[in-house]
Amino acid sequence: MKETLRIITQALQNGRKVLLEPEAKTICMEYNIPVARFKFAKNLEDAVEFAEALGYPVVLKIVSADIIHKSEAGAVMVNIKNKNELQDAYKRVFENVKRYNATAKIDGVLVQEMVPQSTEVIVGSVRDPQFGPTLMFGLGGIFVEILKDVTFKIVPISREDALEMVTAIKAYPLLKGYRNTPPVAIDAIVDILSNTSRLVMDNPQIKELDLNPILVDENNAKTVDARIILE
Ligand code: ADP
Ligand code: MG
């Protein structure tokens, strides 16, 4: 795919192994992996203009290859409701990042559509030295971090394989709907797993990929954070 190859080639030419979030998301879009709408802003004026175009509430995040775990650096501000809050968030994000890593090179900020609270799932890929690219699926937060409730497959995967990855996690009943929690769009997750399989198969330069989290509700799945690391 043209845009994907261009982004990867350019990063490698610049000696950069970490793709910026807007780059990773542009690649996702080329592979039909749905992402929350976003715009990359170079300054506060652009950020304000973009927020107005996307419509409040928005999310603001730092874009820097030196800040990989953004919330750890205080570099993600969610639920920004108006221009005043955006100006304030913009200032705070820069202050927090400076405090976290004084030498971090900052490229700009990402203004993003605020996706309503829903179920968080994670899709990941790492390249196994023996088996090649693998795919991982799990539920976000404590399910992955503490309970290690994840499934793995070696790519490429079929749609049946993808569905199996989803149904095989212990927390699957939560996705199917539980008491007053409605079921989530399993189909949308299966699509994302299939498309991610294609993405990592097509691009052997990708060493690691993380869609973390993808927010899923009854009808849709939207990736709100994407990270790609190159070989
Ligand atoms: P990082 O993983 O680098 O710390 P994220 O981009 O994943 O940063 O943002 C941290 C958290 O903020 C996410 O796990 C998610 O819960 C929330 N978040 C991020 N972007 C959005 C968004 N567009 N809409 C809703 N929630 C979001
Ligand atoms: Mg994240």
PDB file of C-alpha atoms and ligand atoms in Angstrom:
ATOM      1  CA  MET A   1       0.000   0.000   0.000  1.00  0.00           C
ATOM      2  CA  LYS A   2       1.372   3.336  -1.099  1.00  0.00           C
ATOM      3  CA  GLU A   3       0.953   5.578   1.915  1.00  0.00           C
ATOM      4  CA  THR A   4       2.088   2.879   4.342  1.00  0.00           C
ATOM      5  CA  LEU A   5       5.263   2.242   2.396  1.00  0.00           C
ATOM      6  CA  ARG A   6       5.949   5.974   2.119  1.00  0.00           C
ATOM      7  CA  ILE A   7       5.601   6.518   5.886  1.00  0.00           C
ATOM      8  CA  ILE A   8       7.770   3.522   6.773  1.00  0.00           C
ATOM      9  CA  THR A   9      10.454   4.349   4.219  1.00  0.00           C
ATOM     10  CA  GLN A  10      10.619   7.981   5.288  1.00  0.00           C
ATOM     11  CA  ALA A  11      10.915   7.130   8.995  1.00  0.00           C
ATOM     12  CA  LEU A  12      13.710   4.639   8.337  1.00  0.00           C
ATOM     13  CA  GLN A  13      15.526   7.130   6.100  1.00  0.00           C
ATOM     14  CA  ASN A  14      15.406   9.610   8.982  1.00  0.00           C
ATOM     15  CA  GLY A  15      16.825   6.963  11.312  1.00  0.00           C
ATOM     16  CA  ARG A  16      13.570   6.771  13.249  1.00  0.00           C
ATOM     17  CA  LYS A  17      12.137   3.459  14.466  1.00  0.00           C
ATOM     18  CA  VAL A  18       9.107   4.768  16.352  1.00  0.00           C
ATOM     19  CA  LEU A  19       6.248   5.937  14.159  1.00  0.00           C
ATOM     20  CA  LEU A  20       4.322   8.922  15.430  1.00  0.00           C
ATOM     21  CA  GLU A  21       0.682   8.303  16.392  1.00  0.00           C
ATOM     22  CA  PRO A  22      -0.722  10.135  13.331  1.00  0.00           C
ATOM     23  CA  GLU A  23       1.592   8.074  11.086  1.00  0.00           C
ATOM     24  CA  ALA A  24       0.556   4.793  12.694  1.00  0.00           C
ATOM     25  CA  LYS A  25      -3.107   5.789  12.391  1.00  0.00           C
ATOM     26  CA  THR A  26      -2.750   6.776   8.745  1.00  0.00           C
ATOM     27  CA  ILE A  27      -1.358   3.293   8.103  1.00  0.00           C
ATOM     28  CA  CYS A  28      -4.298   1.753  10.007  1.00  0.00           C
ATOM     29  CA  MET A  29      -6.721   3.724   7.844  1.00  0.00           C
ATOM     30  CA  GLU A  30      -5.102   2.453   4.678  1.00  0.00           C
ATOM     31  CA  TYR A  31      -5.783  -1.092   5.940  1.00  0.00           C
ATOM     32  CA  ASN A  32      -9.406  -0.286   6.820  1.00  0.00           C
ATOM     33  CA  ILE A  33      -8.773  -0.383  10.542  1.00  0.00           C
ATOM     34  CA  PRO A  34     -11.186   2.209  11.946  1.00  0.00           C
ATOM     35  CA  VAL A  35      -9.593   5.007  13.968  1.00  0.00           C
ATOM     36  CA  ALA A  36     -11.162   7.874  15.901  1.00  0.00           C
ATOM     37  CA  ARG A  37     -11.096  11.029  13.752  1.00  0.00           C
ATOM     38  CA  PHE A  38      -7.967  13.101  14.355  1.00  0.00           C
ATOM     39  CA  LYS A  39      -5.947  16.044  13.132  1.00  0.00           C
ATOM     40  CA  PHE A  40      -2.294  16.801  13.675  1.00  0.00           C
ATOM     41  CA  ALA A  41      -1.689  20.362  14.835  1.00  0.00           C
ATOM     42  CA  LYS A  42       1.616  22.252  14.904  1.00  0.00           C
ATOM     43  CA  ASN A  43       0.478  25.024  17.234  1.00  0.00           C
ATOM     44  CA  LEU A  44      -2.339  26.195  19.484  1.00  0.00           C
ATOM     45  CA  GLU A  45      -4.118  28.158  16.731  1.00  0.00           C
ATOM     46  CA  ASP A  46      -4.353  25.047  14.535  1.00  0.00           C
ATOM     47  CA  ALA A  47      -5.413  22.921  17.505  1.00  0.00           C
ATOM     48  CA  VAL A  48      -8.303  25.317  18.221  1.00  0.00           C
ATOM     49  CA  GLU A  49      -9.336  25.363  14.575  1.00  0.00           C
ATOM     50  CA  PHE A  50      -9.228  21.563  14.340  1.00  0.00           C
ATOM     51  CA  ALA A  51     -11.176  21.109  17.573  1.00  0.00           C
ATOM     52  CA  GLU A  52     -13.906  23.328  16.173  1.00  0.00           C
ATOM     53  CA  ALA A  53     -13.939  21.321  12.937  1.00  0.00           C
ATOM     54  CA  LEU A  54     -14.112  17.977  14.777  1.00  0.00           C
ATOM     55  CA  GLY A  55     -16.598  19.268  17.346  1.00  0.00           C
ATOM     56  CA  TYR A  56     -16.177  19.252  21.146  1.00  0.00           C
ATOM     57  CA  PRO A  57     -15.530  17.256  23.266  1.00  0.00           C
ATOM     58  CA  VAL A  58     -12.046  16.411  22.025  1.00  0.00           C
ATOM     59  CA  VAL A  59      -8.907  14.696  23.273  1.00  0.00           C
ATOM     60  CA  LEU A  60      -5.476  16.350  23.114  1.00  0.00           C
ATOM     61  CA  LYS A  61      -2.225  14.355  23.047  1.00  0.00           C
ATOM     62  CA  ILE A  62       1.406  15.133  22.537  1.00  0.00           C
ATOM     63  CA  VAL A  63       3.052  13.869  19.347  1.00  0.00           C
ATOM     64  CA  SER A  64       6.669  12.952  20.044  1.00  0.00           C
ATOM     65  CA  ALA A  65       8.774   9.935  19.126  1.00  0.00           C
ATOM     66  CA  ASP A  66      10.450  10.401  22.531  1.00  0.00           C
ATOM     67  CA  ILE A  67       7.199   9.923  24.493  1.00  0.00           C
ATOM     68  CA  ILE A  68       5.996   6.365  23.981  1.00  0.00           C
ATOM     69  CA  HIS A  69       3.715   6.041  27.016  1.00  0.00           C
ATOM     70  CA  LYS A  70       1.870   9.311  26.771  1.00  0.00           C
ATOM     71  CA  SER A  71      -0.426   9.148  29.807  1.00  0.00           C
ATOM     72  CA  GLU A  72       2.544   8.285  32.008  1.00  0.00           C
ATOM     73  CA  ALA A  73       4.008  11.630  30.917  1.00  0.00           C
ATOM     74  CA  GLY A  74       0.732  13.495  31.560  1.00  0.00           C
ATOM     75  CA  ALA A  75       0.490  14.009  27.812  1.00  0.00           C
ATOM     76  CA  VAL A  76      -3.126  12.922  27.223  1.00  0.00           C
ATOM     77  CA  MET A  77      -6.045  15.196  28.113  1.00  0.00           C
ATOM     78  CA  VAL A  78      -9.527  13.762  27.560  1.00  0.00           C
ATOM     79  CA  ASN A  79     -13.001  15.265  27.482  1.00  0.00           C
ATOM     80  CA  ILE A  80     -12.007  18.829  26.578  1.00  0.00           C
ATOM     81  CA  LYS A  81     -15.318  20.647  26.248  1.00  0.00           C
ATOM     82  CA  ASN A  82     -14.541  24.106  24.857  1.00  0.00           C
ATOM     83  CA  LYS A  83     -11.874  26.503  23.631  1.00  0.00           C
ATOM     84  CA  ASN A  84     -10.901  27.636  27.138  1.00  0.00           C
ATOM     85  CA  GLU A  85     -10.347  24.079  28.297  1.00  0.00           C
ATOM     86  CA  LEU A  86      -8.370  23.362  25.131  1.00  0.00           C
ATOM     87  CA  GLN A  87      -6.026  26.318  25.688  1.00  0.00           C
ATOM     88  CA  ASP A  88      -5.514  25.167  29.268  1.00  0.00           C
ATOM     89  CA  ALA A  89      -4.945  21.524  28.253  1.00  0.00           C
ATOM     90  CA  TYR A  90      -2.463  22.596  25.567  1.00  0.00           C
ATOM     91  CA  LYS A  91      -0.397  24.464  28.141  1.00  0.00           C
ATOM     92  CA  ARG A  92      -0.528  21.646  30.674  1.00  0.00           C
ATOM     93  CA  VAL A  93       0.451  18.937  28.174  1.00  0.00           C
ATOM     94  CA  PHE A  94       3.590  20.859  27.214  1.00  0.00           C
ATOM     95  CA  GLU A  95       4.470  21.571  30.861  1.00  0.00           C
ATOM     96  CA  ASN A  96       3.985  17.917  31.838  1.00  0.00           C
ATOM     97  CA  VAL A  97       6.104  16.635  28.966  1.00  0.00           C
ATOM     98  CA  LYS A  98       8.916  19.095  29.715  1.00  0.00           C
ATOM     99  CA  ARG A  99       8.914  17.920  33.324  1.00  0.00           C
ATOM    100  CA  TYR A 100       8.851  14.229  32.286  1.00  0.00           C
ATOM    101  CA  ASN A 101      11.587  14.472  29.667  1.00  0.00           C
ATOM    102  CA  ALA A 102      13.272  17.851  29.300  1.00  0.00           C
ATOM    103  CA  THR A 103      14.986  16.882  26.039  1.00  0.00           C
ATOM    104  CA  ALA A 104      11.993  15.269  24.287  1.00  0.00           C
ATOM    105  CA  LYS A 105      11.574  16.493  20.726  1.00  0.00           C
ATOM    106  CA  ILE A 106       7.945  17.547  20.299  1.00  0.00           C
ATOM    107  CA  ASP A 107       6.429  17.436  16.805  1.00  0.00           C
ATOM    108  CA  GLY A 108       3.046  18.867  17.704  1.00  0.00           C
ATOM    109  CA  VAL A 109      -0.257  17.704  19.161  1.00  0.00           C
ATOM    110  CA  LEU A 110      -3.031  15.419  18.068  1.00  0.00           C
ATOM    111  CA  VAL A 111      -6.593  16.684  18.358  1.00  0.00           C
ATOM    112  CA  GLN A 112      -8.931  13.751  18.432  1.00  0.00           C
ATOM    113  CA  GLU A 113     -12.604  13.035  18.515  1.00  0.00           C
ATOM    114  CA  MET A 114     -13.568  12.008  22.080  1.00  0.00           C
ATOM    115  CA  VAL A 115     -15.041   8.514  21.849  1.00  0.00           C
ATOM    116  CA  PRO A 116     -17.727   7.860  24.482  1.00  0.00           C
ATOM    117  CA  GLN A 117     -16.773   5.420  27.227  1.00  0.00           C
ATOM    118  CA  SER A 118     -17.149   1.838  26.000  1.00  0.00           C
ATOM    119  CA  THR A 119     -15.396  -1.523  26.194  1.00  0.00           C
ATOM    120  CA  GLU A 120     -11.622  -1.304  25.690  1.00  0.00           C
ATOM    121  CA  VAL A 121      -9.927  -4.062  23.728  1.00  0.00           C
ATOM    122  CA  ILE A 122      -6.330  -4.445  22.588  1.00  0.00           C
ATOM    123  CA  VAL A 123      -4.811  -5.833  19.421  1.00  0.00           C
ATOM    124  CA  GLY A 124      -1.061  -6.290  19.314  1.00  0.00           C
ATOM    125  CA  SER A 125       1.596  -7.820  17.132  1.00  0.00           C
ATOM    126  CA  VAL A 126       5.186  -8.783  17.767  1.00  0.00           C
ATOM    127  CA  ARG A 127       7.594 -10.562  15.465  1.00  0.00           C
ATOM    128  CA  ASP A 128       8.730 -13.899  16.844  1.00  0.00           C
ATOM    129  CA  PRO A 129      12.272 -14.777  15.708  1.00  0.00           C
ATOM    130  CA  GLN A 130      11.123 -18.316  14.900  1.00  0.00           C
ATOM    131  CA  PHE A 131       7.478 -18.001  13.804  1.00  0.00           C
ATOM    132  CA  GLY A 132       7.415 -14.508  12.348  1.00  0.00           C
ATOM    133  CA  PRO A 133       4.644 -12.023  13.085  1.00  0.00           C
ATOM    134  CA  THR A 134       2.126 -12.987  15.749  1.00  0.00           C
ATOM    135  CA  LEU A 135      -1.186 -11.407  16.698  1.00  0.00           C
ATOM    136  CA  MET A 136      -2.497 -10.853  20.200  1.00  0.00           C
ATOM    137  CA  PHE A 137      -6.002 -10.028  21.399  1.00  0.00           C
ATOM    138  CA  GLY A 138      -7.364  -9.152  24.811  1.00  0.00           C
ATOM    139  CA  LEU A 139      -9.535  -6.790  26.824  1.00  0.00           C
ATOM    140  CA  GLY A 140      -7.942  -3.536  27.958  1.00  0.00           C
ATOM    141  CA  GLY A 141      -6.794  -2.549  31.426  1.00  0.00           C
ATOM    142  CA  ILE A 142      -6.558  -5.138  34.200  1.00  0.00           C
ATOM    143  CA  PHE A 143      -7.561  -7.984  31.865  1.00  0.00           C
ATOM    144  CA  VAL A 144      -4.283  -7.767  29.978  1.00  0.00           C
ATOM    145  CA  GLU A 145      -2.033  -6.246  32.617  1.00  0.00           C
ATOM    146  CA  ILE A 146      -3.015  -8.287  35.669  1.00  0.00           C
ATOM    147  CA  LEU A 147      -5.040 -11.284  34.501  1.00  0.00           C
ATOM    148  CA  LYS A 148      -3.013 -11.869  31.294  1.00  0.00           C
ATOM    149  CA  ASP A 149      -6.267 -12.914  29.650  1.00  0.00           C
ATOM    150  CA  VAL A 150      -5.040 -12.836  26.040  1.00  0.00           C
ATOM    151  CA  THR A 151      -4.986 -15.062  22.976  1.00  0.00           C
ATOM    152  CA  PHE A 152      -2.238 -15.377  20.347  1.00  0.00           C
ATOM    153  CA  LYS A 153      -2.041 -16.623  16.789  1.00  0.00           C
ATOM    154  CA  ILE A 154       0.631 -16.707  14.149  1.00  0.00           C
ATOM    155  CA  VAL A 155      -0.302 -14.655  11.081  1.00  0.00           C
ATOM    156  CA  PRO A 156      -1.734 -14.791   8.505  1.00  0.00           C
ATOM    157  CA  ILE A 157      -5.072 -15.617  10.101  1.00  0.00           C
ATOM    158  CA  SER A 158      -8.442 -16.421   8.555  1.00  0.00           C
ATOM    159  CA  ARG A 159     -11.693 -14.832   9.746  1.00  0.00           C
ATOM    160  CA  GLU A 160     -12.428 -18.081  11.608  1.00  0.00           C
ATOM    161  CA  ASP A 161      -9.071 -17.779  13.375  1.00  0.00           C
ATOM    162  CA  ALA A 162      -9.870 -14.172  14.259  1.00  0.00           C
ATOM    163  CA  LEU A 163     -13.243 -15.132  15.710  1.00  0.00           C
ATOM    164  CA  GLU A 164     -11.569 -17.879  17.695  1.00  0.00           C
ATOM    165  CA  MET A 165      -9.112 -15.361  19.158  1.00  0.00           C
ATOM    166  CA  VAL A 166     -12.043 -13.321  20.417  1.00  0.00           C
ATOM    167  CA  THR A 167     -14.145 -16.188  21.779  1.00  0.00           C
ATOM    168  CA  ALA A 168     -11.186 -17.915  23.457  1.00  0.00           C
ATOM    169  CA  ILE A 169     -10.438 -15.222  26.046  1.00  0.00           C
ATOM    170  CA  LYS A 170     -11.865 -15.889  29.512  1.00  0.00           C
ATOM    171  CA  ALA A 171     -13.616 -12.528  29.538  1.00  0.00           C
ATOM    172  CA  TYR A 172     -15.539 -13.336  26.318  1.00  0.00           C
ATOM    173  CA  PRO A 173     -18.906 -13.434  28.177  1.00  0.00           C
ATOM    174  CA  LEU A 174     -18.375  -9.723  28.899  1.00  0.00           C
ATOM    175  CA  LEU A 175     -18.162  -9.031  25.148  1.00  0.00           C
ATOM    176  CA  LYS A 176     -21.288 -11.078  24.482  1.00  0.00           C
ATOM    177  CA  GLY A 177     -23.292  -8.929  26.853  1.00  0.00           C
ATOM    178  CA  TYR A 178     -23.624  -9.366  30.576  1.00  0.00           C
ATOM    179  CA  ARG A 179     -26.505  -8.284  32.854  1.00  0.00           C
ATOM    180  CA  ASN A 180     -27.108  -4.649  31.892  1.00  0.00           C
ATOM    181  CA  THR A 181     -24.037  -4.345  29.663  1.00  0.00           C
ATOM    182  CA  PRO A 182     -25.026  -4.695  25.994  1.00  0.00           C
ATOM    183  CA  PRO A 183     -23.048  -6.945  23.623  1.00  0.00           C
ATOM    184  CA  VAL A 184     -20.238  -5.365  21.596  1.00  0.00           C
ATOM    185  CA  ALA A 185     -19.691  -5.514  17.831  1.00  0.00           C
ATOM    186  CA  ILE A 186     -17.694  -8.769  17.629  1.00  0.00           C
ATOM    187  CA  ASP A 187     -17.726  -8.498  13.819  1.00  0.00           C
ATOM    188  CA  ALA A 188     -15.912  -5.178  13.991  1.00  0.00           C
ATOM    189  CA  ILE A 189     -13.202  -6.750  16.175  1.00  0.00           C
ATOM    190  CA  VAL A 190     -12.854  -9.687  13.768  1.00  0.00           C
ATOM    191  CA  ASP A 191     -12.419  -7.197  10.898  1.00  0.00           C
ATOM    192  CA  ILE A 192      -9.688  -5.372  12.800  1.00  0.00           C
ATOM    193  CA  LEU A 193      -7.832  -8.613  13.576  1.00  0.00           C
ATOM    194  CA  SER A 194      -8.020  -9.716   9.912  1.00  0.00           C
ATOM    195  CA  ASN A 195      -6.865  -6.330   8.649  1.00  0.00           C
ATOM    196  CA  THR A 196      -4.035  -6.156  11.190  1.00  0.00           C
ATOM    197  CA  SER A 197      -2.925  -9.595  10.042  1.00  0.00           C
ATOM    198  CA  ARG A 198      -2.713  -8.276   6.467  1.00  0.00           C
ATOM    199  CA  LEU A 199      -0.921  -5.148   7.625  1.00  0.00           C
ATOM    200  CA  VAL A 200       1.878  -6.994   9.427  1.00  0.00           C
ATOM    201  CA  MET A 201       2.160  -9.637   6.688  1.00  0.00           C
ATOM    202  CA  ASP A 202       2.567  -6.965   4.002  1.00  0.00           C
ATOM    203  CA  ASN A 203       5.121  -4.949   5.968  1.00  0.00           C
ATOM    204  CA  PRO A 204       7.968  -7.027   7.386  1.00  0.00           C
ATOM    205  CA  GLN A 205       9.652  -3.801   8.598  1.00  0.00           C
ATOM    206  CA  ILE A 206       7.079  -3.664  11.412  1.00  0.00           C
ATOM    207  CA  LYS A 207       8.589  -5.115  14.563  1.00  0.00           C
ATOM    208  CA  GLU A 208       5.803  -4.258  16.984  1.00  0.00           C
ATOM    209  CA  LEU A 209       2.291  -2.940  16.659  1.00  0.00           C
ATOM    210  CA  ASP A 210      -0.132  -1.934  19.391  1.00  0.00           C
ATOM    211  CA  LEU A 211      -3.713  -0.814  18.996  1.00  0.00           C
ATOM    212  CA  ASN A 212      -4.303   0.049  22.621  1.00  0.00           C
ATOM    213  CA  PRO A 213      -7.050   0.726  23.219  1.00  0.00           C
ATOM    214  CA  ILE A 214      -9.739   0.088  20.637  1.00  0.00           C
ATOM    215  CA  LEU A 215     -13.083   1.270  22.010  1.00  0.00           C
ATOM    216  CA  VAL A 216     -15.979  -0.991  21.056  1.00  0.00           C
ATOM    217  CA  ASP A 217     -19.690  -0.491  21.570  1.00  0.00           C
ATOM    218  CA  GLU A 218     -22.745  -2.288  20.197  1.00  0.00           C
ATOM    219  CA  ASN A 219     -22.220  -1.068  16.631  1.00  0.00           C
ATOM    220  CA  ASN A 220     -18.674   0.176  16.154  1.00  0.00           C
ATOM    221  CA  ALA A 221     -15.032  -0.228  17.004  1.00  0.00           C
ATOM    222  CA  LYS A 222     -12.655   2.732  16.995  1.00  0.00           C
ATOM    223  CA  THR A 223      -8.923   2.686  17.573  1.00  0.00           C
ATOM    224  CA  VAL A 224      -7.962   5.624  19.776  1.00  0.00           C
ATOM    225  CA  ASP A 225      -4.245   4.863  20.179  1.00  0.00           C
ATOM    226  CA  ALA A 226      -1.889   3.189  17.705  1.00  0.00           C
ATOM    227  CA  ARG A 227       1.832   2.518  18.090  1.00  0.00           C
ATOM    228  CA  ILE A 228       4.125   0.993  15.483  1.00  0.00           C
ATOM    229  CA  ILE A 229       7.797   0.224  16.013  1.00  0.00           C
ATOM    230  CA  LEU A 230      10.030  -0.643  13.088  1.00  0.00           C
ATOM    231  CA  GLU A 231      12.846  -3.166  12.850  1.00  0.00           C
TER     232      GLU A 231
HETATM  233  P1  ADP B   1      -0.867   6.047  26.049  1.00  0.00           P
HETATM  234  O1  ADP B   1      -1.246   4.612  25.850  1.00  0.00           O
HETATM  235  O2  ADP B   1       0.319   6.418  25.220  1.00  0.00           O
HETATM  236  O3  ADP B   1      -0.679   6.399  27.484  1.00  0.00           O
HETATM  237  P2  ADP B   1      -3.475   6.728  24.883  1.00  0.00           P
HETATM  238  O4  ADP B   1      -3.538   7.447  23.606  1.00  0.00           O
HETATM  239  O5  ADP B   1      -3.795   5.267  24.854  1.00  0.00           O
HETATM  240  O6  ADP B   1      -2.049   7.001  25.530  1.00  0.00           O
HETATM  241  O7  ADP B   1      -4.446   7.465  25.889  1.00  0.00           O
HETATM  242  C1  ADP B   1      -4.599   7.045  27.249  1.00  0.00           C
HETATM  243  C2  ADP B   1      -6.051   6.681  27.552  1.00  0.00           C
HETATM  244  O8  ADP B   1      -6.899   7.787  27.292  1.00  0.00           O
HETATM  245  C3  ADP B   1      -6.587   5.557  26.664  1.00  0.00           C
HETATM  246  O9  ADP B   1      -6.285   4.300  27.186  1.00  0.00           O
HETATM  247  C4  ADP B   1      -8.075   5.844  26.660  1.00  0.00           C
HETATM  248  O10 ADP B   1      -8.688   5.289  27.819  1.00  0.00           O
HETATM  249  C5  ADP B   1      -8.135   7.359  26.751  1.00  0.00           C
HETATM  250  N1  ADP B   1      -8.296   7.946  25.399  1.00  0.00           N
HETATM  251  C6  ADP B   1      -7.315   8.263  24.538  1.00  0.00           C
HETATM  252  N2  ADP B   1      -7.805   8.772  23.395  1.00  0.00           N
HETATM  253  C7  ADP B   1      -9.146   8.769  23.527  1.00  0.00           C
HETATM  254  C8  ADP B   1     -10.234   9.176  22.665  1.00  0.00           C
HETATM  255  N3  ADP B   1     -10.018   9.689  21.461  1.00  0.00           N
HETATM  256  N4  ADP B   1     -11.497   9.026  23.136  1.00  0.00           N
HETATM  257  C9  ADP B   1     -11.702   8.516  24.364  1.00  0.00           C
HETATM  258  N5  ADP B   1     -10.738   8.114  25.211  1.00  0.00           N
HETATM  259  C10 ADP B   1      -9.472   8.224  24.808  1.00  0.00           C
HETATM  260 MG    MG B   2      -2.544   3.607  24.688  1.00  0.00          MG
END
